[in-house]
Amino acid sequence: MSYENLQIAVENGIALVTISREKALNALNTQTILELQQFFGEDAYNIEGLKGIIITGAGEKAFVAGADITEFKDLSPAEGMKFAKRGQDVFFLIERFPRPVVAAVNGFALGGGCELAMACHLRVAGEKAKFGQPEVNLGLIPGYGGTQRLIQYIGKTKAMELLLTADIMNADDARQSGLVNHVVPSGAEIEKAREIIEKIAGKAPVAVARVIESVNAYFEEGLDGFWKEVDAFGECCGTEDFREGASAFLEKRKANFTGK
Ligand code: CO8
């Protein structure tokens, strides 16, 4: 598929996905959501030797400044539910992607932008990045998982305040509260994200995928995360990479994982 609002560049096994609607501060319109769905639901699985994915925003000002407000100002309740459900489903594709997905947050990450960053497995923020869920200013609440994921990262006390006040958090506060993994000088976000993905690429791919699945299971209703872990552990025991990893340790050499 050709993309209108996503720029995708694959280099050395790492796909850099740039949300490119700079004039609207990379706001997520329907087309962009559909393109994310196409990429994370299908196209990314066809990239040979994929180590991981970085999501960032075009320009220097914004990662993503939210869902595109021009598109939803006249939504009926039923249409609003449809919009929110579709966005949530796409963000689940990101959260459940079997290789690491890192948000390189280069500016405003507000509303749907903060929600997009939270759907990624890890977050690297530039020092000028800003995070927030300002939907109450619009008479709305987050619809792409923000009320749920924010609690997971920063706890109910802080999440409740941020959601109710629409306050904006700077990068350092976001790191201290547990929302982001690293803060780096502006412009170095992608480089740091690449470094993290390269590090993970040296681990056994099946084990990496099962870690993502097991951690996610903690938050999924109806799933027993502890049982998921037992199941995934058993699966890893059946891989060639487990034999290789254990042998390499005992032979005091670097493991050579093949993903089998
Ligand atoms: N949607 C559409 N356009 C936007 C958005 C947005 N979210 N954010 C910025 N833009 C546009 C502006 O309208 C402006 O366009 P133009 O040049 O044509 O006037 C351009 O981007 C530049 O923006 P500003 O002039 O406002 O730039 P400033 O530097 O003055 O301010 C801010 C930057 C603070 C980021 C400001 O643009 C802002 O507050 N943006 C809106 C932030 C926001 O409220 N985000 C949450 C949106 S709601 C949401 O995300 C809900 C998610 C779930 C939806 C569920 C489905 C319905």
Coordinates of C-alpha atoms and ligand atoms in Angstrom, one line a residue:
M1 CA 0.0 0.0 0.0
S2 CA 1.2 3.5 -0.6
Y3 CA 0.8 5.9 2.3
E4 CA -0.3 9.5 2.3
N5 CA 0.3 10.5 5.9
L6 CA 3.0 8.0 7.0
Q7 CA 6.5 8.1 5.8
I8 CA 8.2 4.7 6.2
A9 CA 11.9 4.1 5.9
V10 CA 13.5 0.8 6.7
E11 CA 17.2 0.9 7.5
N12 CA 19.2 -1.9 8.9
G13 CA 16.1 -3.8 9.9
I14 CA 14.5 -0.9 11.8
A15 CA 11.4 0.7 10.3
L16 CA 11.1 4.4 11.0
V17 CA 7.4 5.5 10.8
T18 CA 7.0 9.2 10.6
I19 CA 3.5 10.7 11.0
S20 CA 3.6 13.4 8.4
R21 CA 0.9 16.1 8.7
E22 CA 3.2 18.8 9.9
K23 CA 0.8 21.7 9.2
A24 CA -1.7 20.1 11.5
L25 CA 1.0 19.2 14.1
N26 CA 0.6 15.6 12.8
A27 CA -2.9 15.3 14.2
L28 CA -4.4 11.8 13.6
N29 CA -7.1 12.0 11.0
T30 CA -9.0 9.0 9.7
Q31 CA -6.6 8.4 6.8
T32 CA -3.7 8.3 9.2
I33 CA -5.4 5.9 11.6
L34 CA -6.2 3.6 8.6
E35 CA -2.6 3.8 7.4
L36 CA -1.4 2.8 10.9
Q37 CA -3.9 -0.1 10.8
Q38 CA -2.5 -1.2 7.4
F39 CA 1.1 -0.9 8.6
F40 CA 0.8 -2.5 12.0
G41 CA -1.8 -5.1 10.9
E42 CA -0.2 -6.2 7.7
D43 CA 2.7 -4.5 6.0
A44 CA 5.1 -4.5 9.0
Y45 CA 4.8 -8.3 9.1
N46 CA 6.2 -8.5 5.6
I47 CA 9.4 -6.6 6.3
E48 CA 12.1 -9.2 6.2
G49 CA 14.5 -9.2 9.2
L50 CA 12.6 -6.5 11.0
K51 CA 14.2 -5.7 14.4
G52 CA 11.7 -3.1 15.6
I53 CA 9.8 0.0 14.7
I54 CA 10.2 3.6 15.7
I55 CA 7.2 6.0 15.5
T56 CA 7.9 9.8 15.4
G57 CA 6.3 13.0 14.2
A58 CA 7.4 15.2 11.2
G59 CA 9.0 18.5 12.0
E60 CA 10.4 19.8 15.3
K61 CA 7.3 20.9 17.0
A62 CA 5.0 17.9 17.5
F63 CA 5.0 14.1 17.8
V64 CA 1.3 14.1 17.4
A65 CA -1.0 16.9 18.8
G66 CA -4.0 14.6 19.1
A67 CA -6.8 13.2 17.1
D68 CA -7.8 15.7 14.3
I69 CA -10.3 17.9 15.9
T70 CA -11.7 19.2 12.5
E71 CA -13.0 15.7 11.8
F72 CA -14.9 14.9 15.0
K73 CA -16.5 18.2 16.0
D74 CA -20.0 17.1 14.7
L75 CA -19.9 13.4 15.8
S76 CA -23.1 11.8 17.1
P77 CA -22.7 9.5 20.2
A78 CA -22.9 6.4 18.0
E79 CA -20.3 7.8 15.6
G80 CA -18.1 8.8 18.5
M81 CA -18.1 5.3 19.8
K82 CA -17.2 4.0 16.4
F83 CA -14.3 6.4 16.0
A84 CA -13.0 5.6 19.5
K85 CA -13.3 1.8 19.0
R86 CA -11.5 1.9 15.7
G87 CA -8.6 3.9 17.1
Q88 CA -8.4 1.6 20.1
D89 CA -8.2 -1.5 17.9
V90 CA -5.4 0.1 15.8
F91 CA -3.5 1.0 19.0
F92 CA -3.9 -2.6 20.2
L93 CA -2.2 -3.7 17.0
I94 CA 0.8 -1.6 18.0
E95 CA 0.8 -2.7 21.6
R96 CA 0.6 -6.4 20.6
F97 CA 3.2 -6.1 17.8
P98 CA 5.8 -8.9 18.4
R99 CA 8.9 -6.8 17.8
P100 CA 9.7 -3.7 20.0
V101 CA 7.9 -0.5 19.0
V102 CA 9.5 2.7 20.4
A103 CA 7.9 6.1 20.3
A104 CA 10.5 8.8 19.6
V105 CA 8.6 11.8 21.1
N106 CA 10.0 14.9 19.5
G107 CA 7.4 17.5 20.7
F108 CA 3.7 17.7 21.6
A109 CA 2.2 14.4 22.5
L110 CA -1.3 15.4 23.4
G111 CA -4.6 13.6 23.4
G112 CA -4.4 10.8 20.8
G113 CA -0.7 11.6 20.5
C114 CA 0.0 10.8 24.1
E115 CA -2.2 7.7 23.6
L116 CA -0.2 6.6 20.6
A117 CA 3.0 7.0 22.5
M118 CA 1.5 5.0 25.4
A119 CA 0.5 2.2 23.0
C120 CA 4.2 1.8 22.1
H121 CA 6.3 -0.6 24.2
L122 CA 8.9 2.1 25.1
R123 CA 9.1 5.9 24.9
V124 CA 12.1 8.1 24.3
A125 CA 11.4 11.8 24.7
G126 CA 13.3 14.8 23.5
E127 CA 13.9 17.4 26.2
K128 CA 11.2 19.7 24.7
A129 CA 8.5 17.0 24.5
K130 CA 5.2 17.7 26.2
F131 CA 2.6 15.1 27.3
G132 CA -1.0 15.5 28.2
Q133 CA -4.6 14.5 27.8
P134 CA -6.4 17.8 27.3
E135 CA -9.7 16.3 26.1
V136 CA -11.7 17.8 28.9
N137 CA -10.9 21.2 27.4
L138 CA -13.0 20.1 24.4
G139 CA -15.8 18.6 26.4
L140 CA -14.4 15.1 25.7
I141 CA -12.5 12.3 27.4
P142 CA -9.6 10.3 25.8
G143 CA -11.0 7.7 23.4
Y144 CA -7.9 5.8 22.3
G145 CA -7.1 4.1 25.6
G146 CA -5.8 7.1 27.5
T147 CA -7.8 6.7 30.7
Q148 CA -6.6 3.1 30.9
R149 CA -2.9 3.2 29.8
L150 CA -2.1 6.4 31.7
I151 CA -3.0 4.6 35.0
Q152 CA -0.8 1.7 34.0
Y153 CA 2.2 4.0 33.6
I154 CA 1.9 6.7 36.2
G155 CA -0.7 5.3 38.7
K156 CA -4.2 6.4 39.5
T157 CA -3.3 9.5 41.6
K158 CA -1.3 11.3 39.0
A159 CA -3.4 10.0 36.1
M160 CA -6.6 11.3 37.6
E161 CA -5.1 14.7 38.1
L162 CA -3.7 14.9 34.6
L163 CA -6.9 13.8 33.0
L164 CA -9.1 16.1 35.1
T165 CA -7.0 19.2 34.9
A166 CA -5.7 18.8 31.3
D167 CA -2.3 19.8 32.7
I168 CA 0.7 19.4 30.3
M169 CA 3.7 17.5 31.6
N170 CA 7.2 18.2 30.5
A171 CA 9.7 15.5 29.5
D172 CA 11.6 15.3 32.8
D173 CA 8.3 15.0 34.8
A174 CA 7.1 12.4 32.4
R175 CA 10.3 10.4 33.0
Q176 CA 10.1 10.8 36.7
S177 CA 6.5 9.7 36.8
G178 CA 7.2 6.6 34.7
L179 CA 5.6 7.7 31.5
V180 CA 8.8 7.7 29.4
N181 CA 11.9 5.6 29.6
H182 CA 14.5 8.1 28.5
V183 CA 14.9 11.9 28.0
V184 CA 17.5 12.9 25.5
P185 CA 18.6 16.2 23.9
S186 CA 16.1 17.3 21.2
G187 CA 17.0 15.8 17.9
A188 CA 18.6 12.7 19.5
E189 CA 15.3 10.8 20.0
I190 CA 15.5 8.5 17.0
E191 CA 19.1 7.7 17.6
K192 CA 18.4 6.6 21.1
A193 CA 15.3 4.6 19.9
R194 CA 17.6 2.8 17.4
E195 CA 20.1 2.1 20.1
I196 CA 17.4 0.4 22.2
I197 CA 16.1 -1.6 19.3
E198 CA 19.6 -2.8 18.3
K199 CA 20.1 -3.9 21.9
I200 CA 16.9 -5.9 21.9
A201 CA 17.8 -7.3 18.4
G202 CA 20.7 -9.2 20.1
K203 CA 18.2 -11.2 22.2
A204 CA 16.2 -14.3 21.1
P205 CA 13.3 -13.1 19.0
V206 CA 10.8 -15.7 20.3
A207 CA 11.6 -14.7 23.9
V208 CA 11.2 -11.0 23.0
A209 CA 7.8 -11.6 21.5
R210 CA 6.7 -13.7 24.5
V211 CA 7.8 -11.0 27.0
I212 CA 5.6 -8.5 25.1
E213 CA 2.7 -10.9 25.2
S214 CA 3.1 -11.8 28.8
V215 CA 3.5 -8.2 30.1
N216 CA 0.5 -7.2 28.1
A217 CA -1.5 -10.1 29.6
Y218 CA -1.3 -8.5 33.0
F219 CA -3.6 -5.7 31.8
E220 CA -5.9 -7.8 29.7
E221 CA -9.2 -8.7 31.2
G222 CA -10.0 -12.4 31.1
L223 CA -6.4 -13.4 30.8
D224 CA -4.4 -14.9 33.6
G225 CA -1.0 -13.3 33.2
F226 CA 0.8 -15.8 35.4
W227 CA -0.6 -18.7 33.3
K228 CA 0.3 -16.8 30.1
E229 CA 3.9 -16.7 31.5
V230 CA 4.0 -20.4 32.2
D231 CA 2.7 -21.1 28.7
A232 CA 5.2 -18.8 27.1
F233 CA 8.1 -20.1 29.2
G234 CA 7.3 -23.6 28.0
E235 CA 7.2 -22.4 24.4
C236 CA 10.6 -20.8 24.8
C237 CA 12.0 -24.1 26.2
G238 CA 11.1 -25.7 22.9
T239 CA 13.1 -23.3 20.8
E240 CA 16.6 -23.8 19.2
D241 CA 17.4 -20.3 20.6
F242 CA 17.0 -21.5 24.1
R243 CA 19.5 -24.4 23.5
E244 CA 21.9 -21.9 21.9
G245 CA 21.5 -19.2 24.6
A246 CA 22.1 -21.8 27.4
S247 CA 25.0 -23.4 25.6
A248 CA 26.6 -20.0 24.8
F249 CA 26.4 -19.1 28.4
L250 CA 28.1 -22.3 29.5
E251 CA 30.7 -22.1 26.8
K252 CA 31.4 -18.4 27.7
R253 CA 30.7 -17.1 24.2
K254 CA 28.1 -14.8 22.6
A255 CA 24.9 -16.5 21.6
N256 CA 24.0 -16.5 18.0
F257 CA 20.2 -16.5 17.9
T258 CA 18.3 -17.4 14.7
G259 CA 14.7 -16.9 15.8
K260 CA 13.9 -20.6 15.7
Ligands
CO8_1 N1 -6.4 18.6 15.4 C1 -6.4 19.3 14.3 N2 -5.6 20.4 14.0 C2 -4.7 20.6 15.0 C3 -4.6 19.9 16.2 C4 -5.5 18.8 16.4 N3 -5.5 18.0 17.4 N4 -3.6 20.4 16.9 C5 -3.1 21.4 16.2 N5 -3.7 21.6 15.0 C6 -3.5 22.6 14.0 C7 -4.0 24.0 14.4 O1 -5.4 24.1 14.2 C8 -3.2 24.9 13.5 O2 -3.7 24.8 12.2 P1 -3.8 26.2 11.4 O3 -2.4 26.6 11.2 O4 -4.5 25.8 10.1 O5 -4.6 27.2 12.2 C9 -1.8 24.1 13.4 O6 -2.1 22.8 13.8 C10 -0.8 24.7 14.4 O7 -1.3 24.7 15.7 P2 -1.4 26.0 16.6 O8 -1.4 27.2 15.8 O9 -2.5 25.8 17.6 O10 0.1 25.9 17.3 P3 0.5 26.4 18.8 O11 1.9 26.3 18.8 O12 -0.1 27.7 19.0 O13 -0.2 25.4 19.8 C11 -0.8 23.2 20.6 C12 0.2 24.0 19.8 C13 -0.7 23.6 22.1 C14 -0.4 21.7 20.5 C15 -2.2 23.5 20.1 O14 -2.2 23.3 18.7 C16 -3.3 22.6 20.7 O15 -3.7 22.8 21.8 N6 -3.7 21.6 19.9 C17 -4.8 20.7 20.3 C18 -4.4 19.7 21.3 C19 -5.5 18.9 21.8 O16 -6.5 19.3 22.3 N7 -5.4 17.6 21.5 C20 -6.4 16.6 21.9 C21 -7.4 16.4 20.7 S1 -8.7 15.4 21.2 C22 -8.1 13.8 21.1 O17 -7.0 13.6 20.8 C23 -9.0 12.7 21.5 C24 -8.4 11.4 21.1 C25 -9.5 10.3 21.1 C26 -10.5 10.6 20.0 C27 -11.5 9.6 20.0 C28 -12.3 9.6 18.6 C29 -13.3 10.7 18.6

